[in-house]
Coordinates of C-alpha atoms and ligand atoms in Angstrom, one line a residue:
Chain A
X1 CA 0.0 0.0 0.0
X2 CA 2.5 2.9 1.1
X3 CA 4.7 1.1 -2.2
X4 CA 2.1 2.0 -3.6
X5 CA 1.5 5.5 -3.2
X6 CA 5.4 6.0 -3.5
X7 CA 4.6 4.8 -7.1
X8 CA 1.3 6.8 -7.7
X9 CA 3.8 9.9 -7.2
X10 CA 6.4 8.6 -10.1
X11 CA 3.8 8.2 -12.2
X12 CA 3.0 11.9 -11.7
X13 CA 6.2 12.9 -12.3
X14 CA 6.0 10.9 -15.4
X15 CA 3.2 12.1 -16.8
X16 CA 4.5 15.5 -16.2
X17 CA 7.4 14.9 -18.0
X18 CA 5.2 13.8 -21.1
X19 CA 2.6 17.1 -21.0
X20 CA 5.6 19.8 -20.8
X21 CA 7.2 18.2 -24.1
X22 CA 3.7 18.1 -25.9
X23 CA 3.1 21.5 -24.1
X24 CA 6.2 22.9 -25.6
X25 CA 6.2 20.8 -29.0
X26 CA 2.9 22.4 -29.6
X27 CA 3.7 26.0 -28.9
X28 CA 6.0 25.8 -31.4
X29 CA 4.0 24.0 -34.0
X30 CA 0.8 26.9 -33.8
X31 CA 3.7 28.9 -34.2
X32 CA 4.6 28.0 -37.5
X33 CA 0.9 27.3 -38.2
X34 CA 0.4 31.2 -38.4
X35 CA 4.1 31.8 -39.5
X36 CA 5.7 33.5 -36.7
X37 CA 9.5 32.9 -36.7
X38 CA 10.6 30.9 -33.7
X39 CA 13.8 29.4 -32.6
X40 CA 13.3 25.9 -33.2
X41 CA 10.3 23.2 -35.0
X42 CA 8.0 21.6 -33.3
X43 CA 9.5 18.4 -34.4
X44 CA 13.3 16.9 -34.4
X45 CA 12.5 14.8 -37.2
X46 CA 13.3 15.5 -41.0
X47 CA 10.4 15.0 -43.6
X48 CA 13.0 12.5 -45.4
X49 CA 11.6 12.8 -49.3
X50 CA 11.3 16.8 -49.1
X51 CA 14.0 17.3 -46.2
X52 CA 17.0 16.0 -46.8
X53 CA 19.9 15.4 -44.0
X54 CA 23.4 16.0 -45.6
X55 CA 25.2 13.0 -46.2
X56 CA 28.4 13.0 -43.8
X57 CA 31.6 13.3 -46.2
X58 CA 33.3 10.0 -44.8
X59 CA 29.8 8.3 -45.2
X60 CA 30.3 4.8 -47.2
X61 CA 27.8 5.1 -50.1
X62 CA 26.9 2.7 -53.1
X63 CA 30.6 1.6 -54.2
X64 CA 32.0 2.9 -58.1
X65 CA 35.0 2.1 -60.2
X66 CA 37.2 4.6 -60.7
X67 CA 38.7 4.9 -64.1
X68 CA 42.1 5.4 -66.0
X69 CA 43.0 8.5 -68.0
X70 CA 41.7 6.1 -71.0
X71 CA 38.7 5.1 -69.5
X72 CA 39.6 1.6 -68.5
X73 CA 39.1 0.4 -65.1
X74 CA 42.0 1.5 -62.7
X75 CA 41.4 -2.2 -61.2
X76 CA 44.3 -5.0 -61.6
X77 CA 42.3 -7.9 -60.6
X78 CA 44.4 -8.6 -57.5
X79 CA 41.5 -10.0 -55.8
X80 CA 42.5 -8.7 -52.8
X81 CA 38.8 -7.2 -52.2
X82 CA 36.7 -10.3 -53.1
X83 CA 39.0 -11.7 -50.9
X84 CA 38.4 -9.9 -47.7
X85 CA 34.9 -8.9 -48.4
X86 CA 33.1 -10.6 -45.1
X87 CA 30.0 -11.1 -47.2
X88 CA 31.6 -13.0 -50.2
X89 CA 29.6 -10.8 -52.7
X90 CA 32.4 -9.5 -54.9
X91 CA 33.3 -11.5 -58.0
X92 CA 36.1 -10.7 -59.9
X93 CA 37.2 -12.2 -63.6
X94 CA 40.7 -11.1 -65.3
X95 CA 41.3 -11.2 -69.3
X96 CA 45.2 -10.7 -70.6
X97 CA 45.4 -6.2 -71.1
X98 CA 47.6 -5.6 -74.1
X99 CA 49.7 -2.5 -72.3
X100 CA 52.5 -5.2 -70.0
X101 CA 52.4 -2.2 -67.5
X102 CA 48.7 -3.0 -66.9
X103 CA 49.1 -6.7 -67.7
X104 CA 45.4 -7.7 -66.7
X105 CA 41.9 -5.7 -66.8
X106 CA 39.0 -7.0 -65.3
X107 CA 36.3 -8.7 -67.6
X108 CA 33.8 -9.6 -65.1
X109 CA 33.5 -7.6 -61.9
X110 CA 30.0 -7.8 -60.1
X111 CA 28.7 -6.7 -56.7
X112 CA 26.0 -8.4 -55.2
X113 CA 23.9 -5.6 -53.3
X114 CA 21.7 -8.0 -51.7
X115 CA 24.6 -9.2 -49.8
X116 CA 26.9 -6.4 -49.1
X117 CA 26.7 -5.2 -45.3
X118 CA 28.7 -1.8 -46.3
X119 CA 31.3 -2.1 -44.3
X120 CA 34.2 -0.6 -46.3
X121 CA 36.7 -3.2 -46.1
X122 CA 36.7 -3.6 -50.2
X123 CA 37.7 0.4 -50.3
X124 CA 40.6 -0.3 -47.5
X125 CA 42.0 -3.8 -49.2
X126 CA 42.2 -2.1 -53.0
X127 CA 46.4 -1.3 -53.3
X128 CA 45.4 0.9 -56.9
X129 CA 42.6 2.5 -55.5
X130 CA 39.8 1.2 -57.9
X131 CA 37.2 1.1 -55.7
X132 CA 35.8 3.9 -53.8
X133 CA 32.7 4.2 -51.8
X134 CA 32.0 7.9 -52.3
X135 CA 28.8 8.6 -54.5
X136 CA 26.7 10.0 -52.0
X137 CA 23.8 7.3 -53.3
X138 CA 21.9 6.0 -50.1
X139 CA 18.8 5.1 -52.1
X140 CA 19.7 1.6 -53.9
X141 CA 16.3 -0.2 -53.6
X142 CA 14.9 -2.1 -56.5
X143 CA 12.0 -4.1 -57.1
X144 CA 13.7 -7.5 -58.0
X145 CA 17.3 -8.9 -56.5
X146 CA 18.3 -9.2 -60.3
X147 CA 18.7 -5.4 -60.4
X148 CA 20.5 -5.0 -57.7
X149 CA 23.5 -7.5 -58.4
X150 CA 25.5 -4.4 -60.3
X151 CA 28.2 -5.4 -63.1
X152 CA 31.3 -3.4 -64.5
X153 CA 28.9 -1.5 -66.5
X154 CA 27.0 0.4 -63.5
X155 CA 29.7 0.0 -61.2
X156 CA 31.8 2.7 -63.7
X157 CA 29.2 5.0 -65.0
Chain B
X1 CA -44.7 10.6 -35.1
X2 CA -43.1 13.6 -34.3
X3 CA -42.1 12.0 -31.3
X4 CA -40.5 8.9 -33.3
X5 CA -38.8 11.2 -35.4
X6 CA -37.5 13.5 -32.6
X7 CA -36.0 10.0 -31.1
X8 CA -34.8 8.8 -34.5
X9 CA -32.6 12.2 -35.2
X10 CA -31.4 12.0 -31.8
X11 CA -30.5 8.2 -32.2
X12 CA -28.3 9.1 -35.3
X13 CA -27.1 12.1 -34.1
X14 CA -25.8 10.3 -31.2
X15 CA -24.3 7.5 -33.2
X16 CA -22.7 9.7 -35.2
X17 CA -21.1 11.5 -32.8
X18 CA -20.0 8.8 -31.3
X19 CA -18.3 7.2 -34.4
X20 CA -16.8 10.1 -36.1
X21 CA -15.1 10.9 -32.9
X22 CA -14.0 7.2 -32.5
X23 CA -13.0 7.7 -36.0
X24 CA -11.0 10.4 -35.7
X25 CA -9.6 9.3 -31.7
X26 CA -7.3 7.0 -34.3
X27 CA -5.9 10.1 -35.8
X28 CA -5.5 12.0 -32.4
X29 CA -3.6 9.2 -31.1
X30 CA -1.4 9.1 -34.1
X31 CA -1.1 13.2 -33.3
X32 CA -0.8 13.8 -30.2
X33 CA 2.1 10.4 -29.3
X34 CA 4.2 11.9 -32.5
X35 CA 3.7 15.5 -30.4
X36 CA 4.9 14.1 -27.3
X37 CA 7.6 12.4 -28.6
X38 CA 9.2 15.4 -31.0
X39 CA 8.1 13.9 -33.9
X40 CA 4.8 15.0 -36.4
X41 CA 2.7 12.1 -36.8
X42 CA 1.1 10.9 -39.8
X43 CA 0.6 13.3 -42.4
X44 CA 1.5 11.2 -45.9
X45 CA -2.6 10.5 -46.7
X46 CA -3.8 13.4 -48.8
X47 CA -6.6 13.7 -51.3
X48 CA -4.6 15.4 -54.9
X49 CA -1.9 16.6 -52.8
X50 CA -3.9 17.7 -50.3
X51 CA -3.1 16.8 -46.6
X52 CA -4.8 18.4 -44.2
X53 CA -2.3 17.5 -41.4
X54 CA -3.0 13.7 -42.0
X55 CA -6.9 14.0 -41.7
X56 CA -7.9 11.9 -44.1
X57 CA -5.5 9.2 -42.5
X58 CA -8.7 7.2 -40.8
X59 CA -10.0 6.7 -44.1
X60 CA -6.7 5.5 -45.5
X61 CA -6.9 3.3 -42.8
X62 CA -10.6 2.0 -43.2
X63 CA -9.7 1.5 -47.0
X64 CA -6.9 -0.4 -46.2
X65 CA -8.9 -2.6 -43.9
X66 CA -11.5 -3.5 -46.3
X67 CA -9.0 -4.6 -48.7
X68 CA -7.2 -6.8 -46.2
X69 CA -8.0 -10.9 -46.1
X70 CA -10.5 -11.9 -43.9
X71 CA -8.8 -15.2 -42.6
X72 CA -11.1 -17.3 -40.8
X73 CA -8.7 -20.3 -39.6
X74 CA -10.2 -23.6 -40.4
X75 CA -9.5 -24.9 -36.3
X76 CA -12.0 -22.0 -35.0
X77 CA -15.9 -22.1 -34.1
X78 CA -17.2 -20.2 -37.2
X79 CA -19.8 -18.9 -35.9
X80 CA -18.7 -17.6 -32.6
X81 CA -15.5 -16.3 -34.5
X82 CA -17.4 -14.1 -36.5
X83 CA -20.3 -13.5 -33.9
X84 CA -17.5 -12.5 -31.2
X85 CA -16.5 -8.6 -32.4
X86 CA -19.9 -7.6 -33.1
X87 CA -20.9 -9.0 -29.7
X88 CA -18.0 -6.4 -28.2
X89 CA -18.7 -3.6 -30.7
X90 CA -22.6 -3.4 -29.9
X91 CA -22.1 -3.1 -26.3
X92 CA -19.9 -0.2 -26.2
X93 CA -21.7 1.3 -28.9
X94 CA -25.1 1.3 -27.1
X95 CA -24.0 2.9 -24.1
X96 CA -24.2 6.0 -26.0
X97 CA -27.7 6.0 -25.6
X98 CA -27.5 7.2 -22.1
X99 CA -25.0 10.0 -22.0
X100 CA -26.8 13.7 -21.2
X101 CA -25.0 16.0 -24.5
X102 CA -27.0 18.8 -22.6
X103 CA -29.9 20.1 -21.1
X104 CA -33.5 20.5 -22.3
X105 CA -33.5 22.2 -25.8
X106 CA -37.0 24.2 -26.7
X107 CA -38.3 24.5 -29.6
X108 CA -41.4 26.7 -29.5
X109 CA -43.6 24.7 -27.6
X110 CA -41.4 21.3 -27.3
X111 CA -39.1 20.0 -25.0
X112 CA -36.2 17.9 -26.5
X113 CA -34.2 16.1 -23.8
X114 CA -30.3 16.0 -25.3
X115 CA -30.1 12.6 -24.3
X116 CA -31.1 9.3 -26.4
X117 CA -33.1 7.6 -22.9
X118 CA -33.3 9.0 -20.1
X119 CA -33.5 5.9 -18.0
X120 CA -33.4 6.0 -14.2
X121 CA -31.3 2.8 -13.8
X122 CA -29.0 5.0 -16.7
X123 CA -25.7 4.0 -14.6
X124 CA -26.1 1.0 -13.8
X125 CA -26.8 0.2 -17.6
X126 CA -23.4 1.5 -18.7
X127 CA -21.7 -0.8 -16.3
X128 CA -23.8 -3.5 -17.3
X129 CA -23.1 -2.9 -20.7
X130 CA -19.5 -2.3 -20.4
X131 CA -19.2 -5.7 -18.6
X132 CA -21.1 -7.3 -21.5
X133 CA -18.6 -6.5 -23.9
X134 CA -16.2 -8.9 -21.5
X135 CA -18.2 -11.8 -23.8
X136 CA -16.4 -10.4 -27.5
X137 CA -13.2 -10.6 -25.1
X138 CA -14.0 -14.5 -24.3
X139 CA -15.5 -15.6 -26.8
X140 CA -13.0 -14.6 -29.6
X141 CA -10.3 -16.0 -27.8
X142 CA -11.8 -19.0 -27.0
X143 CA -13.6 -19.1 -30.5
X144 CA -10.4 -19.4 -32.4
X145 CA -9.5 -22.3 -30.7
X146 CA -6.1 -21.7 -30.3
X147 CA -4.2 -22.0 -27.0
X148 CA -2.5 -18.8 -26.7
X149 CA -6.0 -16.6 -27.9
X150 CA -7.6 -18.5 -24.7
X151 CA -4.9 -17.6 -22.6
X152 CA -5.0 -14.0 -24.0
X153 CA -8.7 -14.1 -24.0
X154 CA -8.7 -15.3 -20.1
X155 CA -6.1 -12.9 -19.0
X156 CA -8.6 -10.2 -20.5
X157 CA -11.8 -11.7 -19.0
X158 CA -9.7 -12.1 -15.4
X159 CA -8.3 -8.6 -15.5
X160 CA -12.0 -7.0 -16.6
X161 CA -13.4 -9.1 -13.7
X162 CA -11.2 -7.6 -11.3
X163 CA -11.3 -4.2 -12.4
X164 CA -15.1 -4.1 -12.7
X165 CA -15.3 -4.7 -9.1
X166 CA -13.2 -1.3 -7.9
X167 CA -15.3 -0.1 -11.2
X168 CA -18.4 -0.3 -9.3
X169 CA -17.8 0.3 -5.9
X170 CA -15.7 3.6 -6.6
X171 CA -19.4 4.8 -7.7
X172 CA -21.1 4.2 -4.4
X173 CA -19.8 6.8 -2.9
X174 CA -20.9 8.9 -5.8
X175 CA -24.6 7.8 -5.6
X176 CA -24.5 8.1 -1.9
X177 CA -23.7 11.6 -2.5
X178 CA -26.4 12.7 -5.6
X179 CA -28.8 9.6 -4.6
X180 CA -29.5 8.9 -8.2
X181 CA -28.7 6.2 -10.8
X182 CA -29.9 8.5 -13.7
X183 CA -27.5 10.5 -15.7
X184 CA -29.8 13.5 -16.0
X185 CA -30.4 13.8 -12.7
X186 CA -26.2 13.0 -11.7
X187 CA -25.8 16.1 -13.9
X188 CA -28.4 18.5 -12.7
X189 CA -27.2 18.1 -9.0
X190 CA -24.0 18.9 -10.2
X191 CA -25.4 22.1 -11.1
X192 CA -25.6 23.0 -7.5
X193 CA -23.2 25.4 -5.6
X194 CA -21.1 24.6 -3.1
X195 CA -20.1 27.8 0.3
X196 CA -22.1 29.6 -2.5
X197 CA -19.0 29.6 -4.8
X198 CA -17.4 26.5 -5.2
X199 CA -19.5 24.2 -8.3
X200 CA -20.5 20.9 -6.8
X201 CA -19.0 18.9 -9.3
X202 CA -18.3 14.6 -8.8
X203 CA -14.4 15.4 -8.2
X204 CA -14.8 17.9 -5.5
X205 CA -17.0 15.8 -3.5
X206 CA -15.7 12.8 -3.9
X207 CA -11.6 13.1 -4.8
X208 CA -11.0 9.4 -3.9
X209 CA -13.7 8.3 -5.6
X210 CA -12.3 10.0 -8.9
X211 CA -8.9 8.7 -8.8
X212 CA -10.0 4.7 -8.0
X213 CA -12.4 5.1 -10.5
X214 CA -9.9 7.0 -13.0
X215 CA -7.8 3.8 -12.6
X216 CA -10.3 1.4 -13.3
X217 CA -11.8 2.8 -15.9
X218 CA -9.0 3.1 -18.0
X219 CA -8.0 -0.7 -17.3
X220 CA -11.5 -1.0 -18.3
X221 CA -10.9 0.2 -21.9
X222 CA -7.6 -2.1 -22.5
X223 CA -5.1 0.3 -23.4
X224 CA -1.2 0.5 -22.4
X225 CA -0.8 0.6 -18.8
X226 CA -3.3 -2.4 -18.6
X227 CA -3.0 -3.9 -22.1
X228 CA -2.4 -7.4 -21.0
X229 CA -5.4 -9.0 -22.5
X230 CA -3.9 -7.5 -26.0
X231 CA -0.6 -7.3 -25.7
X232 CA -0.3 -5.6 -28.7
X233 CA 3.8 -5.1 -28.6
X234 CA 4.6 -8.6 -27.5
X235 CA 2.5 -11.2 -26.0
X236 CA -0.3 -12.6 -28.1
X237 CA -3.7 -11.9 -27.2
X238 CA -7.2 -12.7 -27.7
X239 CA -7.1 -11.4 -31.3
X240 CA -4.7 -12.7 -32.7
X241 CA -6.5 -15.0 -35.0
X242 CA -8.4 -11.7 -36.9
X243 CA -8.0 -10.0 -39.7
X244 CA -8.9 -7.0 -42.3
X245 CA -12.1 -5.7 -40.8
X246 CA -13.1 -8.2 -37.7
X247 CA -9.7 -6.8 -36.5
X248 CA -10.3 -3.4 -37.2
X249 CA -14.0 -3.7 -35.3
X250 CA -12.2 -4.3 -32.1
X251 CA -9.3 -1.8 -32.6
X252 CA -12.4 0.7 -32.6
X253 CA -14.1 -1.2 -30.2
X254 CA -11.2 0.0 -28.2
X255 CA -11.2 3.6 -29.0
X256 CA -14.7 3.9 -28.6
X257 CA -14.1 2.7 -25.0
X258 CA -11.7 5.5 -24.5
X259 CA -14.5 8.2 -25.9
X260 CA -17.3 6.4 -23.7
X261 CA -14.4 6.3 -20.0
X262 CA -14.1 9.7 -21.2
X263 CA -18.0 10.9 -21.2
X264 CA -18.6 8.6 -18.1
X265 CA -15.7 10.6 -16.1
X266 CA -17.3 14.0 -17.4
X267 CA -20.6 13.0 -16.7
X268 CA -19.7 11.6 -12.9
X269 CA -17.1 14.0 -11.8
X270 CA -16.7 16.6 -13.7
X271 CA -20.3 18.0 -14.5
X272 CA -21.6 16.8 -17.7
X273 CA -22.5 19.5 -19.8
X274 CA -22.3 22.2 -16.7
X275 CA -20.4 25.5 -17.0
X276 CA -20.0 26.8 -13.7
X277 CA -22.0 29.6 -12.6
X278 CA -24.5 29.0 -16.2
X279 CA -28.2 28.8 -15.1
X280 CA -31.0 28.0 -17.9
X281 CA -31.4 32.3 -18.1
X282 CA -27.6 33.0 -18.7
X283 CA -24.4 33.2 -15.8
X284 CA -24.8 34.3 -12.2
X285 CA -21.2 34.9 -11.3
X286 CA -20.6 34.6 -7.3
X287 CA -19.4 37.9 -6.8
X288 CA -22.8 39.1 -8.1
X289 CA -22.5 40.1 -11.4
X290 CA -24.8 38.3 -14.1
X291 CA -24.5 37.9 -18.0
X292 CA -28.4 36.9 -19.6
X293 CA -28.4 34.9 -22.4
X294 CA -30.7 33.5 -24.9
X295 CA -31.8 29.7 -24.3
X296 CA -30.2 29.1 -27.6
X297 CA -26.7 30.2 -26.9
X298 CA -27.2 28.8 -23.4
X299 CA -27.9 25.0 -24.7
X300 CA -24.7 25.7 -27.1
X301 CA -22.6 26.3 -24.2
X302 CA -24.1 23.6 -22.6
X303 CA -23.2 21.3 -25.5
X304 CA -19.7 22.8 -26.1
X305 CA -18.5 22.4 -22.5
X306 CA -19.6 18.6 -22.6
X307 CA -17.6 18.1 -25.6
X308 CA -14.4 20.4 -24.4
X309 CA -14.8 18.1 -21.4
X310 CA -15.1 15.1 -23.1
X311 CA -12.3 16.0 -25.8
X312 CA -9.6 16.7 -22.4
X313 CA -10.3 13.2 -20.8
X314 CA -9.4 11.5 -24.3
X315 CA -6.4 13.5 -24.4
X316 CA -5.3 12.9 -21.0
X317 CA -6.4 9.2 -21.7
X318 CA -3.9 9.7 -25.0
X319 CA -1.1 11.1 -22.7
X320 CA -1.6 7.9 -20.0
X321 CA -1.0 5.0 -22.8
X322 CA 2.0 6.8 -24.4
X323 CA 3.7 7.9 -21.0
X324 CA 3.7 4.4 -19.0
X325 CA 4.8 1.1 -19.7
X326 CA 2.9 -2.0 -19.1
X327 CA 1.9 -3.4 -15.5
X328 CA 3.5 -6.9 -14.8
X329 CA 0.6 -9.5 -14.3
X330 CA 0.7 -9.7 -10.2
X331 CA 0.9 -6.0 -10.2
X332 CA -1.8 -5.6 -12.1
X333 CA -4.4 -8.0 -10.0
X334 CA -2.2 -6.5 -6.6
X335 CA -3.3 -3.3 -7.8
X336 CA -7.2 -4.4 -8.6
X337 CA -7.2 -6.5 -5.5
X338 CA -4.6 -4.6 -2.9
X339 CA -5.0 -1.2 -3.3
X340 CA -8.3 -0.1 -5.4
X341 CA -10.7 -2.1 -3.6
X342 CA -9.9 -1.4 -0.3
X343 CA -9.6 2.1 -1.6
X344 CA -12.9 2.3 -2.8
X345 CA -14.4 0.4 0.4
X346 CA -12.2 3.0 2.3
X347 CA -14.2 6.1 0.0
X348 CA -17.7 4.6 0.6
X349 CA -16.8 4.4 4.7
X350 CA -15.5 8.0 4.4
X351 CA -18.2 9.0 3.1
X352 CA -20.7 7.7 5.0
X353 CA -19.2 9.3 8.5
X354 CA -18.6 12.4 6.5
X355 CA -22.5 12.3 5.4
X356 CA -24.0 11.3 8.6
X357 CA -22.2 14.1 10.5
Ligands
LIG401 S1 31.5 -3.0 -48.7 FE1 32.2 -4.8 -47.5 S2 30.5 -6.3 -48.0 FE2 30.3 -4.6 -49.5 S3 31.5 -5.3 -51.2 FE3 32.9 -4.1 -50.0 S4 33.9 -5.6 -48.6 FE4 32.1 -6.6 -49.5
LIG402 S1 41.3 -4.8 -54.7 FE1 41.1 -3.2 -56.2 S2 42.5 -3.8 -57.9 FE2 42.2 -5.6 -56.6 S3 40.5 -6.7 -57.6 FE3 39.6 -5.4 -56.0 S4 39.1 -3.5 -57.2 FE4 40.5 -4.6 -58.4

């Protein structure tokens, strides 16, 4: 019983807690109802379509090839990214490159989407720097897994 | 006939009153938790680009409900499956029928009571009624014929049993107070003046009464605090075998439960449709000044504070289900069994010394 009423007065407190921030949250919501400036929304969420939060510049994005001066892929098929990629999802084919300072080119190189976890490690593994997770696309979603498995083609737009 | 008619307007009035409110409860929910968490709520419904801060969301809602599968598992009692959310729908929706909107409106030489029936047993026919809808809660879990819908649908029926008790005996007190069961007549003594100043509303005479009956009306209607017959987060409840719009009939089920806790706590302790210091000819203010009015504007008033009234409790109701998390089992039935009701036996004690002084 007097556990009781200790409770009864924590859930006061509570409930207190929950009016000021809908007090307050309001206040500033009729606020921008009728347009008058104030120092903050209503709201501390972004209307993500509309709104859009800046993407942080280190933030790992959907992964691209980066090219030679020629236009070939900078990548030597060392393998050394399908290798340490956790979620096996990189595969990598070499064919002969004419130029012996090249020596091999890529024929094949695919990403699987549905697998990749993002982590980076592809970006930190690559000794030419071929691989770079850096263009800012976040919003990868397709309709079937076929599209998402990306070849050398999209990877190097 | 006029007489029929008069009844049937006020019947649909009533009903949809009731409804659209209900209706629109699911939007204020939606509204007022994204409020009180720093967040807007839904607003992505709209009608050619038109959204209307997310008004039209119930009807998304209902639209998406009809569309839904009805799944009837093969293992359940067909009939008492289907029977089983009407059963708790009807209940709660017919205790509309008693609830005083306002006073006496006249028109020219006719008297139109704001009420559906004016019964004199009014209160007690809400409780009744409110306990009959414990039948949707038992019979759809035990209906689907599945054991963890029986367990949900027990739990409910247990936890409603219990709660019903403090439920009932918080309003003793009250009726020892204004000795009446009928709503009308609950309201008009509220009327009254208390030291000459002081309205003598349900809450000022009976404070204890309020808060035990606060508590177990709002286990009544099933939401967070007391949601252990639903469960809705986590555990599996009584409805967990429905779908599309069976489903959707006791998610409003629920919410007119919330609108009907919150006309029953207007209606009991806080005045019904009485503004303080508003007699049928306009106010009398205390300190002697007086304001005449039309009968008109006075039965608006009338009608306006009931709904202002009525609109607070659901958002306080609102503010209880997003602010607490759920009781455990035991302290749930310690608090029924421990604390209310001995509460509540405690009030109607009180009260009786306090009367017979
Ligand atoms: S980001 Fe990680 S998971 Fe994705 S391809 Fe690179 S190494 Fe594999
Ligand atoms: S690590 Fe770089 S160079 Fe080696 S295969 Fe991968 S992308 Fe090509």
């Amino acid at each position: 019983m007097i556990k009781a009423l200790g409770y009864f007065s924590e859930l006061i407190r509570g409930s207190i807690i929950t009016t000021r921030h809908f007090v307050v949250n309001m206040y500033f919501h009729t606020l921008k109802l009728f347009r008058i400036k104030a120092q903050r929304k209503g709201a501390v969420t972004t209307q993500y379509p509309e709104e859009r939060v800046e993407i942080a510049h280190r933030h790992r994005s959907l992964h691209r090839l980066m090219k030679r001066e020629d236009g070939k892929p900078r990548c030597v098929v060392c393998m050394l990214c399908a290798t340490v990629c956790p979620s096996e999802c990189i595969y990598v084919e070499a064919a002969e490159d004419p130029d012996p300072e090249v020596q091999k080119y890529p024929s094949t190189f695919t990403i699987d989407l549905t697998r990749c976890c993002f982590c980076g490690f592809c970006v930190e593994a690559c000794p030419e720097d071929a691989i770079r997770m850096d263009t800012n696309e976040v919003e990868i979603a397709e309709y079937s897994r076929e599209d998402l498995i990306y070849d050398l083609d999209k990877l190097t737009r | 006939m006029i007489d029929i008619l008069i009844v049937l307007i006020k019947i649909v009035f009533a009903m949809m009153w009731f409804l659209i409110l209900a209706l629109y409860l699911t939007w204020a929910e939606r509204k007022e938790s994204a409020v009180m968490q720093d967040r807007i709520g839904a607003n992505r419904a709209n009608i050619w680009k038109f959204r209307a801060i997310g008004l039209f969301q119930p009807f998304a809602d209902a639209i998406k409900m009809f569309f839904k599968e009805d799944f009837t598992p093969v293992f359940s009692k067909r009939f008492i499956h289907n029977l089983a959310p009407f059963l708790s729908f009807f209940f709660v929706l017919v205790t509309i029928a008693v609830i005083p909107f306002g006073d006496v409106l006249r028109l020219g030489e006719r008297e139109i009571k704001l009420q559906v029936l004016d019964i004199n047993v009014g209160l007690l026919f809400i409780l009744a009624m409110l306990s009959m809808s414990i039948y949707g809660v038992i019979l759809s879990g035990w209906a689907s014929n599945s054991r963890w819908t029986l367990l949900g649908g027990l739990r409910g029926a247990a936890q409603l049993v219990s709660y019903e008790v403090a439920l009932g005996l918080s309003l003793i007190g009250l009726i020892m107070v204004f000795p009446s069961l009928t709503l009308s007549n609950l309201v008009h003594f509220q009327g009254e003046l208390l030291f000459g100043w002081l309205p003598k509303w349900g809450i000022i005479l009976q404070p204890l009464g309020f808060i035990i009956f606060l508590f177990a009306a709002v286990a009544e209607s099933e939401r967070v605090p007391f949601d252990l017959p639903e469960g809705e987060s986590e555990i599996i409840g009584f409805y967990t075998e429905y779908s599309g719009l069976k489903w959707g009939l006791y998610m409003f089920t629920d919410f007119m439960k919330v609108l009907i806790v919150a006309c029953l706590l207007t209606t009991l302790f806080f005045g019904g449709w009485q503004v303080p210091w508003l007699y049928a000819d306009g106010f009398h203010f205390p300190w002697g000044g007086q304001w005449l009015l039309p009968h008109g504007i006075v039965v608006a008033f009338q009608v306006l504070a009931f709904n202002l009234k009525v609109f607070f409790f659901c958002w306080f109701q609102i503010l209880v289900r997003w602010t607490y998390p759920r009781f455990r089992y035991d302290q749930l039935m310690d608090l029924g069994w421990k604390v209310l009701i001995p509460l509540s036996l405690l009030n109607i004690v009180a009260t009786a010394i306090l009367m017979s002084l």
